[in-house]
PDB file of C-alpha atoms in Angstrom:
ATOM      1  CA  MET Q 690      48.626  79.479  82.320  1.00  0.00           C
ATOM      2  CA  ALA Q 691      47.100  82.530  83.969  1.00  0.00           C
ATOM      3  CA  SER Q 692      43.561  81.255  83.453  1.00  0.00           C
ATOM      4  CA  GLN Q 693      44.459  77.925  85.075  1.00  0.00           C
ATOM      5  CA  ARG Q 694      45.949  79.760  88.019  1.00  0.00           C
ATOM      6  CA  ALA Q 695      42.867  81.938  88.364  1.00  0.00           C
ATOM      7  CA  ARG Q 696      40.629  78.873  88.161  1.00  0.00           C
ATOM      8  CA  PHE Q 697      42.666  77.149  90.880  1.00  0.00           C
ATOM      9  CA  ILE Q 698      42.425  80.180  93.185  1.00  0.00           C
ATOM     10  CA  HIS Q 699      38.686  80.346  92.565  1.00  0.00           C
ATOM     11  CA  LEU Q 700      38.324  76.666  93.494  1.00  0.00           C
ATOM     12  CA  GLU Q 701      40.342  77.234  96.671  1.00  0.00           C
ATOM     13  CA  LYS Q 702      38.103  80.103  97.702  1.00  0.00           C
ATOM     14  CA  MET Q 703      34.990  78.049  96.999  1.00  0.00           C
ATOM     15  CA  MET Q 704      36.344  75.201  99.126  1.00  0.00           C
ATOM     16  CA  LEU Q 705      37.077  77.609 101.975  1.00  0.00           C
ATOM     17  CA  MET Q 706      33.593  79.074 101.817  1.00  0.00           C
ATOM     18  CA  GLN Q 707      32.073  75.620 101.770  1.00  0.00           C
ATOM     19  CA  LEU Q 708      34.139  74.494 104.752  1.00  0.00           C
ATOM     20  CA  TYR Q 709      33.240  77.549 106.776  1.00  0.00           C
ATOM     21  CA  SER Q 710      29.532  77.453 105.944  1.00  0.00           C
ATOM     22  CA  THR Q 711      29.162  73.763 106.786  1.00  0.00           C
ATOM     23  CA  THR Q 712      30.786  74.133 110.175  1.00  0.00           C
ATOM     24  CA  ARG Q 713      28.424  75.148 112.953  1.00  0.00           C
ATOM     25  CA  SER Q 714      30.112  74.248 116.144  1.00  0.00           C
ATOM     26  CA  GLU Q 715      33.381  75.508 117.613  1.00  0.00           C
ATOM     27  CA  LYS Q 716      35.067  72.141 117.115  1.00  0.00           C
ATOM     28  CA  LEU Q 717      34.377  72.001 113.441  1.00  0.00           C
ATOM     29  CA  ARG Q 718      35.393  75.652 112.998  1.00  0.00           C
ATOM     30  CA  SER Q 719      38.801  74.959 114.491  1.00  0.00           C
ATOM     31  CA  LYS Q 720      39.086  72.019 112.108  1.00  0.00           C
ATOM     32  CA  SER Q 721      38.260  74.294 109.181  1.00  0.00           C
ATOM     33  CA  LEU Q 722      40.965  76.727 110.341  1.00  0.00           C
ATOM     34  CA  ASN Q 723      43.459  73.860 110.110  1.00  0.00           C
ATOM     35  CA  ASN Q 724      42.203  73.215 106.590  1.00  0.00           C
ATOM     36  CA  ILE Q 725      42.714  76.898 105.771  1.00  0.00           C
ATOM     37  CA  GLY Q 726      46.328  76.635 106.882  1.00  0.00           C
ATOM     38  CA  GLU Q 727      46.771  73.555 104.723  1.00  0.00           C
ATOM     39  CA  LEU Q 728      45.265  75.304 101.710  1.00  0.00           C
ATOM     40  CA  GLU Q 729      47.586  78.279 102.168  1.00  0.00           C
ATOM     41  CA  ARG Q 730      50.575  75.921 102.307  1.00  0.00           C
ATOM     42  CA  ILE Q 731      49.421  74.340  99.018  1.00  0.00           C
ATOM     43  CA  ARG Q 732      49.015  77.804  97.528  1.00  0.00           C
ATOM     44  CA  GLU Q 733      52.597  78.724  98.463  1.00  0.00           C
ATOM     45  CA  GLU Q 734      53.889  75.527  96.841  1.00  0.00           C
ATOM     46  CA  ASN Q 735      52.008  76.372  93.666  1.00  0.00           C
ATOM     47  CA  LYS Q 736      53.547  79.854  93.622  1.00  0.00           C
ATOM     48  CA  VAL Q 737      56.993  78.258  93.645  1.00  0.00           C
ATOM     49  CA  HIS Q 738      56.039  76.048  90.688  1.00  0.00           C
ATOM     50  CA  VAL Q 739      54.686  79.015  88.754  1.00  0.00           C
ATOM     51  CA  LYS Q 740      57.892  80.997  89.377  1.00  0.00           C
ATOM     52  CA  GLU Q 741      59.976  78.066  88.122  1.00  0.00           C
ATOM     53  CA  GLU Q 742      57.883  77.800  84.942  1.00  0.00           C
ATOM     54  CA  ARG Q 743      58.305  81.518  84.295  1.00  0.00           C
ATOM     55  CA  ALA Q 744      62.052  81.205  84.768  1.00  0.00           C
ATOM     56  CA  VAL Q 745      62.174  78.355  82.233  1.00  0.00           C
ATOM     57  CA  GLU Q 746      60.197  80.436  79.720  1.00  0.00           C
ATOM     58  CA  ALA Q 747      62.561  83.366  80.232  1.00  0.00           C
ATOM     59  CA  LYS Q 748      65.610  81.164  79.580  1.00  0.00           C
ATOM     60  CA  LYS Q 749      64.408  80.008  76.139  1.00  0.00           C
ATOM     61  CA  PRO Q 750      66.948  81.032  73.505  1.00  0.00           C
ATOM     62  CA  GLU Q 751      65.722  83.673  71.098  1.00  0.00           C
ATOM     63  CA  THR Q 752      65.990  83.127  67.383  1.00  0.00           C
ATOM     64  CA  GLN Q 753      68.817  85.192  65.999  1.00  0.00           C
ATOM     65  CA  LYS Q 754      68.794  86.921  62.638  1.00  0.00           C
ATOM     66  CA  LYS Q 755      71.436  84.658  61.132  1.00  0.00           C
ATOM     67  CA  ASP Q 756      69.414  81.570  62.167  1.00  0.00           C
ATOM     68  CA  VAL Q 757      66.368  82.902  60.345  1.00  0.00           C
ATOM     69  CA  GLU Q 758      68.348  83.554  57.172  1.00  0.00           C
ATOM     70  CA  ARG Q 759      69.633  79.985  57.111  1.00  0.00           C
ATOM     71  CA  LYS Q 760      66.207  78.383  57.394  1.00  0.00           C
ATOM     72  CA  PRO Q 761      64.736  77.364  54.019  1.00  0.00           C
ATOM     73  CA  ARG Q 762      61.303  78.686  53.108  1.00  0.00           C
ATOM     74  CA  SER Q 763      58.549  76.218  53.755  1.00  0.00           C
ATOM     75  CA  GLN Q 764      56.496  77.183  50.677  1.00  0.00           C
ATOM     76  CA  PRO Q 765      57.429  79.165  47.584  1.00  0.00           C
ATOM     77  CA  GLU Q 766      55.504  82.391  47.029  1.00  0.00           C
ATOM     78  CA  THR Q 767      52.578  82.052  44.671  1.00  0.00           C
ATOM     79  CA  GLN Q 768      51.476  84.628  42.123  1.00  0.00           C
ATOM     80  CA  LYS Q 769      48.549  85.627  44.375  1.00  0.00           C
ATOM     81  CA  ASP Q 770      50.937  86.361  47.263  1.00  0.00           C
ATOM     82  CA  VAL Q 771      53.045  88.583  45.041  1.00  0.00           C
ATOM     83  CA  GLU Q 772      49.957  90.464  43.780  1.00  0.00           C
ATOM     84  CA  ARG Q 773      48.635  90.872  47.312  1.00  0.00           C
ATOM     85  CA  LYS Q 774      51.922  92.451  48.392  1.00  0.00           C
ATOM     86  CA  LYS Q 775      51.837  94.843  45.452  1.00  0.00           C
ATOM     87  CA  LYS Q 776      48.303  96.071  46.267  1.00  0.00           C
ATOM     88  CA  PRO Q 777      48.259  97.468  49.801  1.00  0.00           C
ATOM     89  CA  GLU Q 778      44.855  98.582  51.001  1.00  0.00           C
ATOM     90  CA  VAL Q 779      44.429 102.306  50.523  1.00  0.00           C
ATOM     91  CA  VAL Q 780      42.802 104.160  53.407  1.00  0.00           C
ATOM     92  CA  ASN Q 781      42.160 107.883  53.217  1.00  0.00           C
ATOM     93  CA  LYS Q 782      42.663 110.324  56.081  1.00  0.00           C
ATOM     94  CA  ASN Q 783      39.114 109.854  57.433  1.00  0.00           C
ATOM     95  CA  GLY Q 784      39.834 106.158  58.049  1.00  0.00           C
ATOM     96  CA  ARG Q 785      37.479 105.002  55.277  1.00  0.00           C
ATOM     97  CA  GLU Q 786      38.634 102.838  52.426  1.00  0.00           C
ATOM     98  CA  GLU Q 787      38.777 104.293  48.966  1.00  0.00           C
ATOM     99  CA  ALA Q 788      37.138 102.682  45.939  1.00  0.00           C
ATOM    100  CA  GLY Q 789      40.441 101.222  44.693  1.00  0.00           C
ATOM    101  CA  SER Q 790      40.876  99.000  47.731  1.00  0.00           C
ATOM    102  CA  SER Q 791      40.210  95.278  47.789  1.00  0.00           C
ATOM    103  CA  ARG Q 792      37.027  95.626  49.859  1.00  0.00           C
ATOM    104  CA  PRO Q 793      33.934  97.470  48.586  1.00  0.00           C
ATOM    105  CA  ALA Q 794      33.599 101.126  49.542  1.00  0.00           C
ATOM    106  CA  LEU Q 795      31.293 101.898  52.437  1.00  0.00           C
ATOM    107  CA  HIS Q 796      28.233 104.108  52.137  1.00  0.00           C
ATOM    108  CA  PRO Q 797      28.968 107.770  52.850  1.00  0.00           C
ATOM    109  CA  ALA Q 798      28.228 109.010  56.344  1.00  0.00           C
ATOM    110  CA  ALA Q 799      25.475 111.561  56.957  1.00  0.00           C
ATOM    111  CA  ASP Q 800      27.913 114.392  57.705  1.00  0.00           C
ATOM    112  CA  GLU Q 801      29.764 113.702  54.432  1.00  0.00           C
ATOM    113  CA  ARG Q 802      26.496 113.850  52.496  1.00  0.00           C
ATOM    114  CA  ASP Q 803      25.559 117.128  54.180  1.00  0.00           C
ATOM    115  CA  ARG Q 804      28.975 118.657  53.445  1.00  0.00           C
ATOM    116  CA  ALA Q 805      28.823 117.533  49.803  1.00  0.00           C
ATOM    117  CA  GLY Q 806      25.267 118.888  49.515  1.00  0.00           C
ATOM    118  CA  GLU Q 807      26.381 122.306  50.766  1.00  0.00           C
ATOM    119  CA  GLU Q 808      29.192 122.367  48.201  1.00  0.00           C
ATOM    120  CA  ALA Q 809      26.790 121.307  45.427  1.00  0.00           C
ATOM    121  CA  ARG Q 810      24.320 124.074  46.377  1.00  0.00           C
ATOM    122  CA  LYS Q 811      27.087 126.690  46.090  1.00  0.00           C
ATOM    123  CA  LYS Q 812      27.969 125.663  42.510  1.00  0.00           C
ATOM    124  CA  THR Q 813      26.123 127.310  39.658  1.00  0.00           C
ATOM    125  CA  ILE Q 814      25.819 124.792  36.835  1.00  0.00           C
ATOM    126  CA  PRO Q 815      24.028 125.807  33.615  1.00  0.00           C
ATOM    127  CA  CYS Q 816      21.004 123.826  32.487  1.00  0.00           C
ATOM    128  CA  ALA Q 817      21.771 120.978  30.088  1.00  0.00           C
ATOM    129  CA  ARG Q 818      18.669 121.712  27.972  1.00  0.00           C
ATOM    130  CA  CYS Q 819      18.236 125.509  27.804  1.00  0.00           C
ATOM    131  CA  GLY Q 820      21.613 126.700  29.134  1.00  0.00           C
ATOM    132  CA  GLY Q 821      19.984 128.883  31.829  1.00  0.00           C
ATOM    133  CA  THR Q 822      21.810 129.491  35.108  1.00  0.00           C
ATOM    134  CA  ASN Q 823      18.667 129.488  37.275  1.00  0.00           C
ATOM    135  CA  THR Q 824      19.307 125.942  38.546  1.00  0.00           C
ATOM    136  CA  THR Q 825      19.166 124.483  42.039  1.00  0.00           C
ATOM    137  CA  PHE Q 826      20.539 121.344  43.658  1.00  0.00           C
ATOM    138  CA  ARG Q 827      17.855 118.756  44.517  1.00  0.00           C
ATOM    139  CA  TYR Q 828      19.511 115.582  45.846  1.00  0.00           C
ATOM    140  CA  PHE Q 829      22.205 113.026  45.114  1.00  0.00           C
ATOM    141  CA  ASN Q 830      21.161 110.374  42.618  1.00  0.00           C
ATOM    142  CA  GLN Q 831      20.942 106.976  44.385  1.00  0.00           C
ATOM    143  CA  GLY Q 832      23.012 108.299  47.303  1.00  0.00           C
ATOM    144  CA  ASP Q 833      26.113 108.698  45.121  1.00  0.00           C
ATOM    145  CA  LEU Q 834      27.970 111.897  46.039  1.00  0.00           C
ATOM    146  CA  ARG Q 835      29.333 112.232  42.491  1.00  0.00           C
ATOM    147  CA  LYS Q 836      25.889 112.285  40.823  1.00  0.00           C
ATOM    148  CA  ASP Q 837      23.942 115.317  41.966  1.00  0.00           C
ATOM    149  CA  THR Q 838      20.492 115.959  40.549  1.00  0.00           C
ATOM    150  CA  ARG Q 839      19.653 119.546  39.539  1.00  0.00           C
ATOM    151  CA  LYS Q 840      16.475 121.353  38.565  1.00  0.00           C
ATOM    152  CA  CYS Q 841      16.234 124.203  36.074  1.00  0.00           C
ATOM    153  CA  HIS Q 842      13.544 126.751  36.998  1.00  0.00           C
ATOM    154  CA  ASP Q 843      13.492 128.257  33.502  1.00  0.00           C
ATOM    155  CA  CYS Q 844      12.504 125.109  31.584  1.00  0.00           C
ATOM    156  CA  ASN Q 845      11.257 123.132  34.631  1.00  0.00           C
ATOM    157  CA  ARG Q 846      13.543 120.186  33.898  1.00  0.00           C
ATOM    158  CA  ALA Q 847      15.442 117.927  36.331  1.00  0.00           C
ATOM    159  CA  TRP Q 848      18.622 116.135  35.293  1.00  0.00           C
ATOM    160  CA  VAL Q 849      21.665 114.361  36.704  1.00  0.00           C
ATOM    161  CA  VAL Q 850      24.844 116.357  36.245  1.00  0.00           C
ATOM    162  CA  GLY Q 851      27.200 114.599  33.840  1.00  0.00           C
ATOM    163  CA  ALA Q 852      24.552 112.168  32.554  1.00  0.00           C
ATOM    164  CA  LYS Q 853      22.807 112.105  29.184  1.00  0.00           C
ATOM    165  CA  LEU Q 854      19.441 113.805  28.842  1.00  0.00           C
ATOM    166  CA  ARG Q 855      16.499 111.544  27.995  1.00  0.00           C
TER     167      ARG Q 855
END
């Protein structure tokens, strides 16, 4: 409704501009002024129609709660609908979805990787081969924040924490 009204006003303005630009003499300009008055009269009539339509929309009866309860369901719930209601999407406090949600987890942001890297550097994890504590954090294996790769400086061995040694 509003877009039609805006389109109509735009057309009126275009007609006015066209009338004024095509008129060059005083006679024709006075004629265009009469046309302007006529267009404004039409605009006022349209405003009345728009007000009446709004009043009709406002008078529409609202659906009451008891009416809704009486209406039969159009379709019975399927098993998928029931399962979908049971599994709401889980979103953590950062606004990212967790792995248990229905959509796949997004790649970690750069600041999350940096924060996790700082925490991994602070940890002292003994070497899986020689048991030495002279180990350093290298990087995350395949970008996964749960799989950090370490290097032992005693036996010069790199391994993924929590994985089997080869």
